[in-house]
GROMACS .gro file of C-alpha atoms in nm:
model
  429
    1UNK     CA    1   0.984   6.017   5.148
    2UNK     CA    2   0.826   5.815   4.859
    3UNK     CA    3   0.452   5.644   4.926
    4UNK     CA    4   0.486   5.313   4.726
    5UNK     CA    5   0.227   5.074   4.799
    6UNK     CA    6   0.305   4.720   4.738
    7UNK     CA    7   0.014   4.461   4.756
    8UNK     CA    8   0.018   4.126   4.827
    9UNK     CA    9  -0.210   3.798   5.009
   10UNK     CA   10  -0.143   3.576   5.260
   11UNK     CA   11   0.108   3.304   5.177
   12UNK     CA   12   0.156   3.523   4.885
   13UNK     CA   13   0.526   3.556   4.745
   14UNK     CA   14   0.727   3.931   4.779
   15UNK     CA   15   0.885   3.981   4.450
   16UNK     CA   16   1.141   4.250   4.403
   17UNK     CA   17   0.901   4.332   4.076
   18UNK     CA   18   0.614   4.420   4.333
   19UNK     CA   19   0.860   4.663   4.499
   20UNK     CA   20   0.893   4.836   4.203
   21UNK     CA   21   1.224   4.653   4.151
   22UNK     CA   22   1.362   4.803   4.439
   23UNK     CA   23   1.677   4.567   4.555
   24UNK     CA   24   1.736   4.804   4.894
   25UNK     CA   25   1.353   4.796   5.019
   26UNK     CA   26   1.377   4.422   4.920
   27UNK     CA   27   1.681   4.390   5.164
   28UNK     CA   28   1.558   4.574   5.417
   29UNK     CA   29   1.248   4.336   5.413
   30UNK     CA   30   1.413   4.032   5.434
   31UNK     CA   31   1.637   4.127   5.717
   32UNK     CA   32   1.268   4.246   5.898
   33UNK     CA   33   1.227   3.880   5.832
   34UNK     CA   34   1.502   3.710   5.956
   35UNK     CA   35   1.477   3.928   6.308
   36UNK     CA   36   1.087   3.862   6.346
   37UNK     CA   37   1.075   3.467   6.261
   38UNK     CA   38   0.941   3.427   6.652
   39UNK     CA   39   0.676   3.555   6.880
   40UNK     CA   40   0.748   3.705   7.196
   41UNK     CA   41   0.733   3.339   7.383
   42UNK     CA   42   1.002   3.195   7.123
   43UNK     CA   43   0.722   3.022   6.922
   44UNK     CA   44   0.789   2.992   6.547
   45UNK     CA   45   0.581   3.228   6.379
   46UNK     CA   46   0.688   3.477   6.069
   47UNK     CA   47   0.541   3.816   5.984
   48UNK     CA   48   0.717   3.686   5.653
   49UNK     CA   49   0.861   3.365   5.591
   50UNK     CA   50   1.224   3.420   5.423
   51UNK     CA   51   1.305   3.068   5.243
   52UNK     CA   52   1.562   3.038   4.972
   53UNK     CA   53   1.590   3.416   4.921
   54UNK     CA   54   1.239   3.446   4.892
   55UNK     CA   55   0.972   3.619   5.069
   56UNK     CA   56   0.610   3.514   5.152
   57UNK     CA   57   0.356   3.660   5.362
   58UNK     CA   58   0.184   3.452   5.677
   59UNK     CA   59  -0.113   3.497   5.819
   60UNK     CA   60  -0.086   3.814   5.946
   61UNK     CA   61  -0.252   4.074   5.747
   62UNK     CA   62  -0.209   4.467   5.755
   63UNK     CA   63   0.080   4.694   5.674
   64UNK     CA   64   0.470   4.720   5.698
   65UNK     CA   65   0.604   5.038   5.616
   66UNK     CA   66   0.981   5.061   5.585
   67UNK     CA   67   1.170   5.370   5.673
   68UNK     CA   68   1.184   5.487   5.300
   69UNK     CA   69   0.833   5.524   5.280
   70UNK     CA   70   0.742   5.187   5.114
   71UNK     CA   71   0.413   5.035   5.265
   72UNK     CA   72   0.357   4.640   5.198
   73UNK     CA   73   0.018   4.571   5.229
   74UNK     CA   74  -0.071   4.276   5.321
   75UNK     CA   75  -0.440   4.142   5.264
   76UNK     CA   76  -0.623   3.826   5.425
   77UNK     CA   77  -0.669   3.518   5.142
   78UNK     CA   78  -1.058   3.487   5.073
   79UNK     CA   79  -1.268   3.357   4.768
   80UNK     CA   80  -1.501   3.586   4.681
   81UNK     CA   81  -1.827   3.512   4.500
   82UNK     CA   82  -1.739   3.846   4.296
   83UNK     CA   83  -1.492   3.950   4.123
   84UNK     CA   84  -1.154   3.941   4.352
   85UNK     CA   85  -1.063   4.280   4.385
   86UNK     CA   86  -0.821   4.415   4.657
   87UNK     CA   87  -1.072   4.664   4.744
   88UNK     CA   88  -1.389   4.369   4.756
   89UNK     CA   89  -1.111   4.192   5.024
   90UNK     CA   90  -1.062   4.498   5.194
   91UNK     CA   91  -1.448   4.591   5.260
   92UNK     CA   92  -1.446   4.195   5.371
   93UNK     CA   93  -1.117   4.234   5.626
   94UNK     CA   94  -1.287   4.587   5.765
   95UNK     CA   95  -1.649   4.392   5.833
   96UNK     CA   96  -1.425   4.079   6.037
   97UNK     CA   97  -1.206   4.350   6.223
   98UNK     CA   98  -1.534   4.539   6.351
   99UNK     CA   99  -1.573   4.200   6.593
  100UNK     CA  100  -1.244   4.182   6.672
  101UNK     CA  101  -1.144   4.187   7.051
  102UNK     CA  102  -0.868   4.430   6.989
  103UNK     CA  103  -1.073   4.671   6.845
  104UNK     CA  104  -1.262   4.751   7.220
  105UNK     CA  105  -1.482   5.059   7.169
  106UNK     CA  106  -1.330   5.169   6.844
  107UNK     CA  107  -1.631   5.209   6.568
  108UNK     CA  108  -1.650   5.230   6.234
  109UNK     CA  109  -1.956   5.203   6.035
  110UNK     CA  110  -2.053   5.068   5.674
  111UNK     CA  111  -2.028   5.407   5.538
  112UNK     CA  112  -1.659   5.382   5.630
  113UNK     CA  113  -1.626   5.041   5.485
  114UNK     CA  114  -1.774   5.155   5.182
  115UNK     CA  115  -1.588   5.449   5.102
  116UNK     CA  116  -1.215   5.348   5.259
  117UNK     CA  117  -1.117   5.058   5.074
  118UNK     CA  118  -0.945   5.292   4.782
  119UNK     CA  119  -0.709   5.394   5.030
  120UNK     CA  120  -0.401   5.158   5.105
  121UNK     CA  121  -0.463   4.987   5.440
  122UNK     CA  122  -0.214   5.227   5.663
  123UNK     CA  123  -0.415   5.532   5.568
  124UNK     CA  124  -0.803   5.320   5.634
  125UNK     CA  125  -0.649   5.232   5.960
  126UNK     CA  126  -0.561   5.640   6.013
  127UNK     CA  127  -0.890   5.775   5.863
  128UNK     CA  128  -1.113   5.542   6.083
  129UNK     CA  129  -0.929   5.720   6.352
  130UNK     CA  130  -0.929   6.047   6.272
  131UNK     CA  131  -1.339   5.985   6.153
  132UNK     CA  132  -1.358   5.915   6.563
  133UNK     CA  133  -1.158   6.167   6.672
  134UNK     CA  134  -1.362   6.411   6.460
  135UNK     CA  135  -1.652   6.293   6.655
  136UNK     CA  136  -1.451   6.380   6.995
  137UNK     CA  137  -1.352   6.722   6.872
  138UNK     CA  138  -1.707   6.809   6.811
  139UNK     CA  139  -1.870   6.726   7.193
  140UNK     CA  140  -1.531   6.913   7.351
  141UNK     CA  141  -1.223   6.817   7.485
  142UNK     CA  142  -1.253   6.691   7.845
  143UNK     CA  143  -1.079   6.938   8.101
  144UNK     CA  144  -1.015   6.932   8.495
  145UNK     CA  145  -0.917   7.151   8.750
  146UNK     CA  146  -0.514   7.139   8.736
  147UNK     CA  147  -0.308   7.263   9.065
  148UNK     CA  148  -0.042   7.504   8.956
  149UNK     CA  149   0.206   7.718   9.127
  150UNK     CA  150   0.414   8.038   8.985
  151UNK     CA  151   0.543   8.321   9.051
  152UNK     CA  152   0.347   8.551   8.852
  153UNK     CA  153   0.264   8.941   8.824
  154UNK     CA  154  -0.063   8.936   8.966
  155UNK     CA  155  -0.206   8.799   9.289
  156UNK     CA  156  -0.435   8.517   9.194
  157UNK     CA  157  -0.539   8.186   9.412
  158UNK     CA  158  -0.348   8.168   9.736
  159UNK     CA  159  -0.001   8.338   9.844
  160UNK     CA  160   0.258   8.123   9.923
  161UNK     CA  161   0.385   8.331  10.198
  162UNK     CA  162   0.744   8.162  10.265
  163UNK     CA  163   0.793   8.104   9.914
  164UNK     CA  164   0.689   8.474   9.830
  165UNK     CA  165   0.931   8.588  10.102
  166UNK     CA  166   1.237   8.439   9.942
  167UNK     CA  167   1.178   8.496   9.579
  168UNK     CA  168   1.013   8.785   9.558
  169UNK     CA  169   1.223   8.974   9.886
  170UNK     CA  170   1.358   9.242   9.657
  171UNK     CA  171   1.057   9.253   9.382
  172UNK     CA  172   0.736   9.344   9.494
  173UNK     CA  173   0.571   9.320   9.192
  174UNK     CA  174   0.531   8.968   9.152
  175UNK     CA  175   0.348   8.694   9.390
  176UNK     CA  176   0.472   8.304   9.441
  177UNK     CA  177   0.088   8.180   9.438
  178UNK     CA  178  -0.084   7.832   9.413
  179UNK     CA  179  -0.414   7.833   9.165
  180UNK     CA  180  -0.634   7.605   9.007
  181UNK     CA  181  -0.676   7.601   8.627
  182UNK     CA  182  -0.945   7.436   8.418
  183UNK     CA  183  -0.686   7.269   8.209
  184UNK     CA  184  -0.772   7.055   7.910
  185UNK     CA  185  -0.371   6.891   7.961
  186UNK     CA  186  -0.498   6.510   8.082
  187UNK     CA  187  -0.372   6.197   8.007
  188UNK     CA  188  -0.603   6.115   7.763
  189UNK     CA  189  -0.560   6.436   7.517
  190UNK     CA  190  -0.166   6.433   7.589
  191UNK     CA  191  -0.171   6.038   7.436
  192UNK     CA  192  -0.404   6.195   7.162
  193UNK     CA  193  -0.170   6.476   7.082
  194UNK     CA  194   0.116   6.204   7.072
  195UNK     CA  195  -0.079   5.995   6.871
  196UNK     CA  196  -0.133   6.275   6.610
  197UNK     CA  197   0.221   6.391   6.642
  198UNK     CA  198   0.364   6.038   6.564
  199UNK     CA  199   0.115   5.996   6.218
  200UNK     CA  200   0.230   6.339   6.103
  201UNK     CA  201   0.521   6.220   5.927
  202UNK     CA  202   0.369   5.874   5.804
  203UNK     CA  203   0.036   6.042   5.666
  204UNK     CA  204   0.051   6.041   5.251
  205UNK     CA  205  -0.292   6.063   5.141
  206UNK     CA  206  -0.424   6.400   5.111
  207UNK     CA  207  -0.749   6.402   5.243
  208UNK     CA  208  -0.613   6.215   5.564
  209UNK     CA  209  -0.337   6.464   5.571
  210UNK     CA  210  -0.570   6.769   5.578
  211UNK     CA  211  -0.831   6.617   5.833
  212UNK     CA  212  -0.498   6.517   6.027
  213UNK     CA  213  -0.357   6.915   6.042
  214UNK     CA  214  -0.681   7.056   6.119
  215UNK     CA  215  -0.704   6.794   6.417
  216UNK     CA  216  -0.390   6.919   6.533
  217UNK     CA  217  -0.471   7.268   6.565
  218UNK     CA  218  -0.735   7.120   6.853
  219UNK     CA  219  -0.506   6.962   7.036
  220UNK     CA  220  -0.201   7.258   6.978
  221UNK     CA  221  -0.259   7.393   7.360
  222UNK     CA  222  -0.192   7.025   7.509
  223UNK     CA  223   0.177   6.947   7.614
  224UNK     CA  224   0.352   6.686   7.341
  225UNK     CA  225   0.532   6.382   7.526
  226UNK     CA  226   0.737   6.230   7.264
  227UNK     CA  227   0.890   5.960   7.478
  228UNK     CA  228   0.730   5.594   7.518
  229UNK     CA  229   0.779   5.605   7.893
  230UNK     CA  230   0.579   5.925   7.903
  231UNK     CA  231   0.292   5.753   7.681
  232UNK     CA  232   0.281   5.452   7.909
  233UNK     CA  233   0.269   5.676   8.210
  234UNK     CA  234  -0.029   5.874   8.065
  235UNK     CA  235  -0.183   5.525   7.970
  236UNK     CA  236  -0.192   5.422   8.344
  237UNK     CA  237  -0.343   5.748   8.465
  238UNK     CA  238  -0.616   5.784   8.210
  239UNK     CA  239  -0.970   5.706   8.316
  240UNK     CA  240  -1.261   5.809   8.116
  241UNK     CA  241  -1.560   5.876   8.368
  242UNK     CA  242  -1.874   6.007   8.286
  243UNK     CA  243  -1.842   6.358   8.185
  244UNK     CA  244  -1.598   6.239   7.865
  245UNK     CA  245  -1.801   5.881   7.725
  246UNK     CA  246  -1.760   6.025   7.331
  247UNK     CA  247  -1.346   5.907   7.456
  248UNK     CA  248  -1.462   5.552   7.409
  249UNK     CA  249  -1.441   5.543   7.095
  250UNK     CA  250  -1.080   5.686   7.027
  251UNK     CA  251  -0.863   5.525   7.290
  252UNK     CA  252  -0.805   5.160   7.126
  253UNK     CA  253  -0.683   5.357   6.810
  254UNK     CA  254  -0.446   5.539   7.084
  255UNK     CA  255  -0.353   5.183   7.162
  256UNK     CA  256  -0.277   5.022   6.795
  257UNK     CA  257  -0.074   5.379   6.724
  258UNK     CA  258   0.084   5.438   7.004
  259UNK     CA  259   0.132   5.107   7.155
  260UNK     CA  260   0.056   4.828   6.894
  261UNK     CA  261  -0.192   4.691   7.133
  262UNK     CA  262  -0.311   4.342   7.005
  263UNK     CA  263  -0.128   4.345   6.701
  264UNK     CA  264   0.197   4.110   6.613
  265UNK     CA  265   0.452   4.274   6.739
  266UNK     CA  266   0.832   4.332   6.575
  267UNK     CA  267   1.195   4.410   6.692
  268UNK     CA  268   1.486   4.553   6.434
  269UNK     CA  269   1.532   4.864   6.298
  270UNK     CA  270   1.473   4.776   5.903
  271UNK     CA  271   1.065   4.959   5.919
  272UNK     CA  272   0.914   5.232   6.060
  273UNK     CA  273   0.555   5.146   6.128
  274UNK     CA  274   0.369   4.845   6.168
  275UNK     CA  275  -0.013   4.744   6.192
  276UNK     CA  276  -0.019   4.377   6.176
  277UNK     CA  277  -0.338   4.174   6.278
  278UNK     CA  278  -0.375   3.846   6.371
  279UNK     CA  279  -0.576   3.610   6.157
  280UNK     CA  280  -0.693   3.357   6.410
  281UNK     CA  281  -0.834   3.555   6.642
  282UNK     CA  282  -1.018   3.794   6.434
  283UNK     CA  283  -1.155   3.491   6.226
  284UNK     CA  284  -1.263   3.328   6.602
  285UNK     CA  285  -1.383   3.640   6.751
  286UNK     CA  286  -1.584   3.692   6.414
  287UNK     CA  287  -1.728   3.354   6.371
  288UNK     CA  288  -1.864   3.375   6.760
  289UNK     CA  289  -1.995   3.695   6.729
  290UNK     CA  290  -2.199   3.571   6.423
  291UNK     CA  291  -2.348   3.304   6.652
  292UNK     CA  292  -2.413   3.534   6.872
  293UNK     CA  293  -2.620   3.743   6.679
  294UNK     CA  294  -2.776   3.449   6.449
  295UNK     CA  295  -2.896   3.189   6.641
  296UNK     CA  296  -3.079   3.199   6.965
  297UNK     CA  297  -3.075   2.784   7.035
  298UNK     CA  298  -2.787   2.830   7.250
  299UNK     CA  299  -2.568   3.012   7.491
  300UNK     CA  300  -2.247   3.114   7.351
  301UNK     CA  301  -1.871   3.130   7.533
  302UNK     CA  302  -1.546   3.249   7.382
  303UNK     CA  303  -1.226   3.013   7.530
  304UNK     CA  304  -1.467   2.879   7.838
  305UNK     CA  305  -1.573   2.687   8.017
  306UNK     CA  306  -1.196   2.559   8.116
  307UNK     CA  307  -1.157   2.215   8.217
  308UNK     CA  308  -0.833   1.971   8.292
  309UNK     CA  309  -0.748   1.744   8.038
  310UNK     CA  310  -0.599   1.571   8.357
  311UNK     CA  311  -0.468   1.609   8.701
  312UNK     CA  312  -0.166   1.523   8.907
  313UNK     CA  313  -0.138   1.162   9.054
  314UNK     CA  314  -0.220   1.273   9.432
  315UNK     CA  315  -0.519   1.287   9.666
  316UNK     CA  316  -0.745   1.608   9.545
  317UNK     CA  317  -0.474   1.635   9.239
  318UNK     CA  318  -0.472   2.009   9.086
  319UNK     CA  319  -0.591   2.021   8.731
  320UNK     CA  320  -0.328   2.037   8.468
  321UNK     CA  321  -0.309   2.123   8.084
  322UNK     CA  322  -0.663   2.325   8.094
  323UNK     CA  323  -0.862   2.270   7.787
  324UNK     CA  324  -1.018   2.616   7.660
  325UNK     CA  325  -1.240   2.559   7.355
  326UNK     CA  326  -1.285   2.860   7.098
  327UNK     CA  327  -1.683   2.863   7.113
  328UNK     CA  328  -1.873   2.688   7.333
  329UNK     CA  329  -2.300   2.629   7.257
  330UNK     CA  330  -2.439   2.603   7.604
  331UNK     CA  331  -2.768   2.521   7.685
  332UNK     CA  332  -2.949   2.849   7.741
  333UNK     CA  333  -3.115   2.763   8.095
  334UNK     CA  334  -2.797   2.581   8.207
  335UNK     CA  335  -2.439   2.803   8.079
  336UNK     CA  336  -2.255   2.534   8.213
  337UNK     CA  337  -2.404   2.261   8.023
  338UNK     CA  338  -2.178   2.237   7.692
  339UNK     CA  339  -2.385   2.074   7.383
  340UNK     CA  340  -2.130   2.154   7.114
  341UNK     CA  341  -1.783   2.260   7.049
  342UNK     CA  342  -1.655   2.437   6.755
  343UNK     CA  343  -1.312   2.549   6.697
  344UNK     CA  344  -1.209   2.805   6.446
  345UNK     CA  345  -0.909   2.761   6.192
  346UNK     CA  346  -0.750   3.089   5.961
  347UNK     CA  347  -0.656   2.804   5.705
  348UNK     CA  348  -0.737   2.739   5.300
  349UNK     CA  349  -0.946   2.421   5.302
  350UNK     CA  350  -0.916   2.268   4.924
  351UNK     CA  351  -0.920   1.905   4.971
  352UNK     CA  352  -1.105   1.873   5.328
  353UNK     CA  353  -0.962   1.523   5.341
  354UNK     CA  354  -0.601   1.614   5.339
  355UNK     CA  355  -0.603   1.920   5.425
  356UNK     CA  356  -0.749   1.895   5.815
  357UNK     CA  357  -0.430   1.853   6.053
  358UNK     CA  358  -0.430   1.558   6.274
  359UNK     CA  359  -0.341   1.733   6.547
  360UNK     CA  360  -0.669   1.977   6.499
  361UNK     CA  361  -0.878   1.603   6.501
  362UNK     CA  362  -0.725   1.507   6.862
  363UNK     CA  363  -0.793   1.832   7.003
  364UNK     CA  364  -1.126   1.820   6.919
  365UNK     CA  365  -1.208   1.420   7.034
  366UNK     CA  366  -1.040   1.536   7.327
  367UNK     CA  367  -1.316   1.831   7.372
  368UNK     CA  368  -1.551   1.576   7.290
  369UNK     CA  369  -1.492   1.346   7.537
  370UNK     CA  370  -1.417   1.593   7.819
  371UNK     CA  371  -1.735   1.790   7.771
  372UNK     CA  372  -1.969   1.506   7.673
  373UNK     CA  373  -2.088   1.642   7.328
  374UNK     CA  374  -2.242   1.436   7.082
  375UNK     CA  375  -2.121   1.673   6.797
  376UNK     CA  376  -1.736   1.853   6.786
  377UNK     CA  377  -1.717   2.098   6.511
  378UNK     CA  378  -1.384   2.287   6.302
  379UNK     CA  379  -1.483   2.573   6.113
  380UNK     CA  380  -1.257   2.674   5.840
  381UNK     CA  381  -1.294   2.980   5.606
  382UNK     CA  382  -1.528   2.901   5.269
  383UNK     CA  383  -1.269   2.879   4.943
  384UNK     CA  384  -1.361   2.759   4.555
  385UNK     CA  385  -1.354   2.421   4.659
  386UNK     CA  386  -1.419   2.375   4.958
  387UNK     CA  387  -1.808   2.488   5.059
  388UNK     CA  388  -1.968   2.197   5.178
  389UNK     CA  389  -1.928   2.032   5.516
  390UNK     CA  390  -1.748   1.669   5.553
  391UNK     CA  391  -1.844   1.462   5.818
  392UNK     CA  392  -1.647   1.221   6.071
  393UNK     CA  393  -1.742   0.990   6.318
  394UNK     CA  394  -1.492   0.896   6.599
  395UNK     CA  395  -1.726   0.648   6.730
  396UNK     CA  396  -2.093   0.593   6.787
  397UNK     CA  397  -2.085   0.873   7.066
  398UNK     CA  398  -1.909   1.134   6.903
  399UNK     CA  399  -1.884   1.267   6.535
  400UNK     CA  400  -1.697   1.553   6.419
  401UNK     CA  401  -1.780   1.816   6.151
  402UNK     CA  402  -1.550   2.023   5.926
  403UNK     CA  403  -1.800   2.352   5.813
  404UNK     CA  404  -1.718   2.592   5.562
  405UNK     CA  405  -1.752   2.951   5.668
  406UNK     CA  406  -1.858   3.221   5.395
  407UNK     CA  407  -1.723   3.555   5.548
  408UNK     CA  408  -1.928   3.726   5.334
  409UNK     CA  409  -2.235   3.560   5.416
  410UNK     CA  410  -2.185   3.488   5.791
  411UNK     CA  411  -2.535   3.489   5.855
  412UNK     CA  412  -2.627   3.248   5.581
  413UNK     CA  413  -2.335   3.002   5.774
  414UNK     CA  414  -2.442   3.013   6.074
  415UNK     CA  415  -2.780   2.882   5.977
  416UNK     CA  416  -2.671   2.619   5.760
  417UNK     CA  417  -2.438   2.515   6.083
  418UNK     CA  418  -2.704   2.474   6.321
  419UNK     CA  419  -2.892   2.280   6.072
  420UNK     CA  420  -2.622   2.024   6.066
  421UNK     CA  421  -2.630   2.045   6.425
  422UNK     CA  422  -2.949   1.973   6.497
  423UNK     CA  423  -3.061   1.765   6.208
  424UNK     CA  424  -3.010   1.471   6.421
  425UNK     CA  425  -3.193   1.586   6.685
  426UNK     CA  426  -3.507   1.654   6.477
  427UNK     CA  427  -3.475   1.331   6.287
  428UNK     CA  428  -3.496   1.116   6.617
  429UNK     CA  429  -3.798   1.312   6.709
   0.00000   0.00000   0.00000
């Protein structure tokens, strides 16, 4: 199985040249593309857009790897202040995913960030693992007591007597007993061993591919469950208490391997492994966790409060068509008191005053209005030409700003945002 690496950006055309003029992996591309132009709920939304027998990326970014060995690598669309290397964009994607939701307990550090981006994006995504599991490896593998019963040549836990008596009638020398054995076969290291089993074959780079065999040989006494079913039956019985917290770590990698938990997901038959990430919500998730961590004005909530934009024409009417902002600022002594709203958009800003959707200015004057701000805010990632913030008023009640967000400077954004905030507030003072 070749390794070919093809690189491309969001929106980004898919040549047959970047495939190393392959025509077949081209194919097989474009029919991944026709069969994954909608989400799970019917929506329209392309892994890769297939127009007029061409191919562009969307704003997903990750990998595709088809089932000759070809990985596409797709990378998120930023302006850096540097030069615009793939592996500059790929120390920038690894900082945003480190916030992302999806991500749970799963940690990776700087000195991972640092030192990764020189592999494609597949093998990052399996070394960050592997770096974790490492870590596991090293405090022990969690065992329990395991019931087991056998008919074995030694008397050991309790005789089954009327078991014993049938099987063992004319053979004295063995016992039908019941025993307990401190067994290291849970769910949790069976969906690790499956987990390793399944990146075996997929594994090109050597270092990962070493690191990955010697994991292996950890895990060789645990039973292999090579059926989904199986996986998703270990998944519901897992639990890690407290004699096993170094599992944190590991088990939302188990998830993106095993069950591509969080990440676009993809029908057909044309690839044979996928790690796509959504673009919105890793931009969101990392914009609010910024805020979080740079400001201390205000309270911060991810898709609450909810409110009705209205309810049903009838005495004590049920809400309908719930509003759920992207970040609420909430007034520290009073969470449910919402000063500001901000919404996040994963979308190239050039001309800020043709660029902004219409449909993204209602939403937010209807935020505005619901939750009484003064101030309704989109954030949009920083690009060459767009890096200042444009103002709007809707009336004398409520304005609306559209902020530039530098993701490799969030800190530096997030206090240039609350000075635009607040600079009316200190002015009327």
């Amino acid at each position: 199985m070749r390794s070919d690496v093809a690189t491309i950006k969001e929106y980004e055309e898919l040549t047959v040249q970047k495939l190393g003029q392959n025509e077949k992996e081209f194919s097989e591309l474009k029919k991944f593309a026709i069969d994954n132009l909608h989400d799970k709920q019917g929506n329209y939304r392309p892994v890769l857009q297939y127009r007029n027998d061409k191919l562009f990326a969307q704003n997903y970014v990750g990998i595709i790897t088809t089932r000759k060995g070809t990985v596409l690598e797709i990378l998120p669309k930023v302006d850096l202040s540097g030069n615009d290397q793939n592996e500059e964009t790929k120390k920038v994607f690894l900082n945003m995913l480190r916030t992302w939701r999806g991500m749970g307990e799963a940690q990776f550090n700087q000195s991972n960030i640092r030192a990764l981006p020189r592999f494609n994006m597949l093998e990052v995504f399996i070394r960050l693992f592997l770096d974790n599991l490492v870590t596991l490896t090293q405090r022990g593998l969690a065992r329990h007591y395991q019931a087991l019963e056998d008919n074995l040549a030694c008397l050991k836990g309790r005789l089954l007597f009327p078991q014993h008596l049938r099987v063992n009638l004319t053979n004295q020398a063995r016992f039908c007993v019941r025993y307990d054995e401190f067994s290291a076969s849970r769910p949790a290291n069976r969906l690790i061993r499956s987990a390793i089993h399944k990146l075996m074959p997929v594994v090109r780079q050597p270092e990962n591919q070493q690191l990955l065999y010697q994991l292996r040989l950890c895990f060789d006494e645990i039973p292999l469950s090579t059926q989904r079913q199986q996986w998703q039956n270990d998944w519901d019985k897992h639990r890690i208490d407290r004699s096993m917290p170094h599992y944190d770590p590991v088990m939302p990698w188990i998830r993106l391997f095993l069950f591509s938990h969080g990440l676009a997901t993809y029908k057909g038959k044309h690839v044979n492994q996928s790690l796509l990430f959504p673009m919105e919500e890793i931009f969101e998730d990392f914009v609010s966790h910024h805020f979080r961590k740079n400001q201390q004005r205000f309270g911060v909530k991810t898709q609450r409060p909810r409110k009705p934009l209205a309810h049903l024409d009838h005495p004590n009417g049920k809400g309908a068509f719930y509003m759920r902002p992207d970040i609420s600022l909430t007034s520290t002594d009073n969470p449910d008191n919402v000063i500001h709203i901000l919404d996040t958009k994963w979308k190239r800003i050039d001309e800020p005053t043709n660029d902004i959707d219409q449909n993204d200015m209602y939403q937010l004057y209807s935020y505005g209005k619901k939750y009484n701000c003064e101030k309704v805010a989109l954030i949009y990632p920083q690009t060459e030409k767009f890096t200042k913030p444009r103002s709007y008023h809707f009336d004398e009640n409520l304005s609306l700003n559209c902020f530039p967000f530098d993701v490799e400077k969030p800190e530096g954004s997030v206090r240039k945002i609350m000075d635009n905030l607040l600079s009316d507030k200190r002015n009327s003072h």
